[in-house]
Coordinates of C-alpha atoms and ligand atoms in Angstrom, one line a residue:
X1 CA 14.6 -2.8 -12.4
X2 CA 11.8 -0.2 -12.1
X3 CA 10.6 0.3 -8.8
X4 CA 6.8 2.2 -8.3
X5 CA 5.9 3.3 -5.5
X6 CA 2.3 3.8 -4.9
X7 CA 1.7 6.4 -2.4
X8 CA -0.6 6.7 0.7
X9 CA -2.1 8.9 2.8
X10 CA 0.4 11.4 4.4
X11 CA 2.5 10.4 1.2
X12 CA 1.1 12.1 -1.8
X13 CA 4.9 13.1 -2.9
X14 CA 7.9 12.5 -2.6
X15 CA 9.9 15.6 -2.4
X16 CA 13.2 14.8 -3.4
X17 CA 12.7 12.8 -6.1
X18 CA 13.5 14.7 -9.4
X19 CA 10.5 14.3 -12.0
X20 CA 11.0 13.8 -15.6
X21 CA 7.6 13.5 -16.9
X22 CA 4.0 12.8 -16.1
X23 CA 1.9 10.1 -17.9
X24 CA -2.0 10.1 -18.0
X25 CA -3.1 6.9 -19.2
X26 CA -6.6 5.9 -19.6
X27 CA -7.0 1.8 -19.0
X28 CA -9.8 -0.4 -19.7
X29 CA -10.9 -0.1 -16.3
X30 CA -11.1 3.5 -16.3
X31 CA -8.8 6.3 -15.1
X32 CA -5.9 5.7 -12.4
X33 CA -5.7 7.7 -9.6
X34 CA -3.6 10.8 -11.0
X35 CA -0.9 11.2 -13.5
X36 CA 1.9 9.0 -12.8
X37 CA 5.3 10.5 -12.4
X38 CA 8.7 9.3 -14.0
X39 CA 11.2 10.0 -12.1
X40 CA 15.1 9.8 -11.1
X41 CA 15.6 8.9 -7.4
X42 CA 19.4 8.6 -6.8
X43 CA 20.3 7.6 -10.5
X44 CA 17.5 4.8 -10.3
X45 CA 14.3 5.3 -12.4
X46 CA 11.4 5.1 -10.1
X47 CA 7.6 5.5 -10.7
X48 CA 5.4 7.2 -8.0
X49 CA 1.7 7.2 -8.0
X50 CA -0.8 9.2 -5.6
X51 CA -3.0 6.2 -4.5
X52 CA -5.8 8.6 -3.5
X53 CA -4.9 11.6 -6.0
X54 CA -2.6 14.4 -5.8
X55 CA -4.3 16.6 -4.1
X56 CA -5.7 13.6 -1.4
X57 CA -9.4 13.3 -2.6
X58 CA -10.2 9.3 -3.6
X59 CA -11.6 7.7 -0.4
X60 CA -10.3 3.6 -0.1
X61 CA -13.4 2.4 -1.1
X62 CA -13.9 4.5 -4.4
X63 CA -9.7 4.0 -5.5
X64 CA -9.5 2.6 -8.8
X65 CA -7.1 -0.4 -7.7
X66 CA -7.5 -2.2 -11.1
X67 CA -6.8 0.9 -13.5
X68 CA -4.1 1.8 -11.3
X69 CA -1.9 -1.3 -11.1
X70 CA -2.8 -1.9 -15.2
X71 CA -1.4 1.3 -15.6
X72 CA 2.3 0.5 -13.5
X73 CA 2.3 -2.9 -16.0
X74 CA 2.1 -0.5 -18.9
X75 CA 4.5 1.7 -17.7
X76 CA 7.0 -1.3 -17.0
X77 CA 6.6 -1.6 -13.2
X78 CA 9.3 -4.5 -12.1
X79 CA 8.6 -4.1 -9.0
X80 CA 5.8 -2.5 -6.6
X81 CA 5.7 -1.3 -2.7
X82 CA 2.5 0.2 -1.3
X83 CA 2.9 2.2 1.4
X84 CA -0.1 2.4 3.6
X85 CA -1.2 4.5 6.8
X86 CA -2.8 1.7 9.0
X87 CA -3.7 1.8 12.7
X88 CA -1.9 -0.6 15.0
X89 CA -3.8 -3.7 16.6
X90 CA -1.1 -5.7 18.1
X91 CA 1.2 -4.3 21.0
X92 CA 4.4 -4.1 19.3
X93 CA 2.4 -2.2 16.2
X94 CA 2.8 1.1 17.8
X95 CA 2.2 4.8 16.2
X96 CA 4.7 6.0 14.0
X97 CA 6.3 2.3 13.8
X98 CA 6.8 1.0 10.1
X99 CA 5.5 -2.7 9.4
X100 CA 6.3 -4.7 6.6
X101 CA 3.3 -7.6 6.6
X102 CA 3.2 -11.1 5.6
X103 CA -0.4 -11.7 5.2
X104 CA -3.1 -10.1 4.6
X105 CA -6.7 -10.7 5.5
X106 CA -9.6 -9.2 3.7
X107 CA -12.7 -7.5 4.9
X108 CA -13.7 -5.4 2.3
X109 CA -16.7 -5.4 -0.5
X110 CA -18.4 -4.3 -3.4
X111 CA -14.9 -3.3 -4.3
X112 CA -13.7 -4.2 -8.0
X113 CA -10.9 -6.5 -7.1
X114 CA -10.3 -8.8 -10.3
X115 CA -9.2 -8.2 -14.0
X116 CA -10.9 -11.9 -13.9
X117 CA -14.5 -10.2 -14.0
X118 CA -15.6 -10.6 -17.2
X119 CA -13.9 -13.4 -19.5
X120 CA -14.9 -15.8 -17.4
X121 CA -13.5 -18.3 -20.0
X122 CA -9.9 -17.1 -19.1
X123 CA -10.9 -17.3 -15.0
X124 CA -7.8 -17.5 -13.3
X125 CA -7.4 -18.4 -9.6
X126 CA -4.5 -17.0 -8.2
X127 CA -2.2 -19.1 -5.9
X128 CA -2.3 -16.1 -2.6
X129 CA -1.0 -18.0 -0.2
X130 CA 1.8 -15.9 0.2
X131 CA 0.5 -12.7 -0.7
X132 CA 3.5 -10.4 -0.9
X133 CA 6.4 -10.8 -3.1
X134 CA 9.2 -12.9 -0.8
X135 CA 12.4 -11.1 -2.8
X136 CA 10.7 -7.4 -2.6
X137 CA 9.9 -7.6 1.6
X138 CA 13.3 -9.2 1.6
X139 CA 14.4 -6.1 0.1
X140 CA 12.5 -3.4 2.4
X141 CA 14.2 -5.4 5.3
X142 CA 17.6 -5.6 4.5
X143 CA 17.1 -1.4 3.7
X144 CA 15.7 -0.9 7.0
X145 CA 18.7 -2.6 8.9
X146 CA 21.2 -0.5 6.9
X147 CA 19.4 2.4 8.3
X148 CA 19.3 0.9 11.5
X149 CA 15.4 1.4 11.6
X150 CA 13.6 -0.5 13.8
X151 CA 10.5 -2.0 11.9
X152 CA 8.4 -4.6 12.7
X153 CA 8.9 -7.4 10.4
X154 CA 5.5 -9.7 9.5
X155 CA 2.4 -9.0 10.8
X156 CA -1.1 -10.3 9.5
X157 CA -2.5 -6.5 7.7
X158 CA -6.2 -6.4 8.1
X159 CA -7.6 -4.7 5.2
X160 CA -11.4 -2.8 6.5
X161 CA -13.7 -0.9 4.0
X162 CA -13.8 2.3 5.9
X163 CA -13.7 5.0 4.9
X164 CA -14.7 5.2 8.9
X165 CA -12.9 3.5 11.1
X166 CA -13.5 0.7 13.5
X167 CA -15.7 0.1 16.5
X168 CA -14.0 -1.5 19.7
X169 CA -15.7 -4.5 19.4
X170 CA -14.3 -4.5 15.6
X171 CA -10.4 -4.0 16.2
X172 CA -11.1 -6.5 19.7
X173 CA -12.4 -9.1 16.5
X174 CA -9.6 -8.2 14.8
X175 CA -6.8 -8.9 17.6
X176 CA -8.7 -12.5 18.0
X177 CA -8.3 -13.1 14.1
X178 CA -4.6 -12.5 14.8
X179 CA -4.4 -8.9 13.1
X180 CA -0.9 -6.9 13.8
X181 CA -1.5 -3.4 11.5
X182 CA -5.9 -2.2 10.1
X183 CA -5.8 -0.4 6.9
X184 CA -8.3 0.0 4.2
X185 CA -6.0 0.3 0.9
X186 CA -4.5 -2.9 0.9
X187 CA -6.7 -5.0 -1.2
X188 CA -7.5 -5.7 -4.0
X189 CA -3.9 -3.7 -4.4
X190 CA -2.0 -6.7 -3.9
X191 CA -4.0 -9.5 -5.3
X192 CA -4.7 -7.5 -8.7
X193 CA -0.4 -7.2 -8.6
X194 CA -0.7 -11.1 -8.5
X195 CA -3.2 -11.3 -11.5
X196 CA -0.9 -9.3 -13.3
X197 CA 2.4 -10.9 -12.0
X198 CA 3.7 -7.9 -10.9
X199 CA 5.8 -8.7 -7.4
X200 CA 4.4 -6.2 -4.9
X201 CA 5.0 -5.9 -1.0
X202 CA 3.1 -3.2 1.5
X203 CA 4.9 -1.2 3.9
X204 CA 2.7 0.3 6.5
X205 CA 3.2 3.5 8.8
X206 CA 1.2 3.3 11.8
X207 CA -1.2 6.4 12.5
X208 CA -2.9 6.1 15.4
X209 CA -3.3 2.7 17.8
X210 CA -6.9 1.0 16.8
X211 CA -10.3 2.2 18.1
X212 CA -10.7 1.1 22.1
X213 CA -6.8 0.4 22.4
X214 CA -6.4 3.6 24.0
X215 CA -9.1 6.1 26.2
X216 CA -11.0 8.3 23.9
X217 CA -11.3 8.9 20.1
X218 CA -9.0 8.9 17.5
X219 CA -8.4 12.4 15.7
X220 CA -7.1 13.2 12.6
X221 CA -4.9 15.2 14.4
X222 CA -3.2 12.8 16.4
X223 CA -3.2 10.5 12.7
X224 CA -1.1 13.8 10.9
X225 CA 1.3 14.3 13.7
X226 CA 2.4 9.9 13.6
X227 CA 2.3 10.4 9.7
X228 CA 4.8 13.1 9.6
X229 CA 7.6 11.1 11.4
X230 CA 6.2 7.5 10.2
X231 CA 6.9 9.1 6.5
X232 CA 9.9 10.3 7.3
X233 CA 11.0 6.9 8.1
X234 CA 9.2 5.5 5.0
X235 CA 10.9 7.5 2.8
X236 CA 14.5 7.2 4.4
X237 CA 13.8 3.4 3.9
X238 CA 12.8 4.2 0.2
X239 CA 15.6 5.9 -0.6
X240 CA 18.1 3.3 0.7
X241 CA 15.9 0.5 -1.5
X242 CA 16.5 2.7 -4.0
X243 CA 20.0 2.8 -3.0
X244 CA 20.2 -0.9 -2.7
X245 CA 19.0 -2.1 -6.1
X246 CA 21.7 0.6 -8.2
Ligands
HPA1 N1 -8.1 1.8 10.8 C1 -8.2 1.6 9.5 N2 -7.4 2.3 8.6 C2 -6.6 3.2 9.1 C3 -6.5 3.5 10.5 C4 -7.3 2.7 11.4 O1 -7.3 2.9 12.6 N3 -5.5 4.4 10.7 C5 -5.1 4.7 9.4 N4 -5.7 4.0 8.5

């Protein structure tokens, strides 16, 4: 199994992960993010990619989802988590808390978010009715109880075009839709992993609780300082999937 790992914000490396080369690949959709890495994590192959380059720099709405996941099929990707920096929306979706969804729903636009785009004789509907991989989120949870971490298992991810973020009135819409984590990476990540039958699952890292939830705005400060320890985690729980699958 080759696991990839597709970075997020406050995740643009992973440190102790020992890198054996760097691949640049163009795809027909263009270039992916960055270069990605080959590397050995605790005897296990892994490939990592920067999601929004290395250094940070791609805003959600400009990422190249479909040149990027191509690119983990041609490397021989078995297996794909996303880790995302969301904001929480539901009470027990709290900053620094690590989520693994079950859902997803989709806000976002004008993104390119289908390989299905142009031979329209080959149009494929995807079955998305579950749209993460069952036996990957099965694998993030049994990795978080070995480390005794204490994530929050389902939970609907609300995927936003930012790059702002909400209004009030927009994360209140979102708690009625029945929204648990609001991110703005998510899709068409995971349904263009489905096109190409690549099993994929998110893991999410709560920044900051969503716009109105608490008095006052929400600073990138306050973001940074839930990243660092929600990362942390993240990685820990990498390591042990990591761990897990040798
Ligand atoms: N909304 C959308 N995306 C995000 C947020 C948020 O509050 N925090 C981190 N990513």
């Amino acid at each position: 199994m080759t696991l990839a790992i597709i970075g997020g914000t406050g995740l643009t490396q992973i440190e102790n992960i020992v890198i054996q080369s760097r691949e640049t690949l163009e795809t027909p959709y263009g270039a992916p993010s960055a270069a990605y890495q080959i590397a050995d994590w605790q005897g296990q192959k892994v490939i990592f990619l920067a999601r929004h380059g290395a250094p940070h720099r791609i805003p959600p709405h400009k990422v190249n989802y479909r040149a990027n996941v191509w690119g983990l099929k041609q490397l021989g990707a078995s297996r794909i988590i996303g880790v995302a920096a969301v904001g929480g929306v539901s009470q027990d979706a709290a900053p620094a808390r690590i989520v693994i969804p079950d859902q997803i729903i989709d806000y976002t636009y004008g993104r390119e978010h289908t390989y299905f785009a142009d031979d329209l004789e080959h149009v494929t509907h995807i079955d998305f009715t579950e749209p993460y991989h069952p036996e990957t989120r099965a694998q993030i949870i049994t990795a978080a109880a070995a480390i005794g971490l204490d994530a929050k298992i389902g939970g609907v991810y609300a995927c936003t075009q930012g790059p702002r973020l909400e209004t009030a009135a927009e994360i209140k819409r979102l708690i009625q839709d029945g929204a648990t984590v609001v991110g703005m990476t998510g899709m068409p990540e995971a349904a263009l992993t489905r096109e190409l039958e690549l099993p994929y699952a998110n893991l999410s890292v709560v920044a900051n609780w969503g716009a109105g939830l608490t008095p006052g705005e929400i600073t990138m400060a306050e973001i940074e300082r839930n990243l660092q320890t929600g990362m942390q985690n993240a990685i820990r729980l990498l390591e042990q999937i990591v761990l897990g699958a040798s």
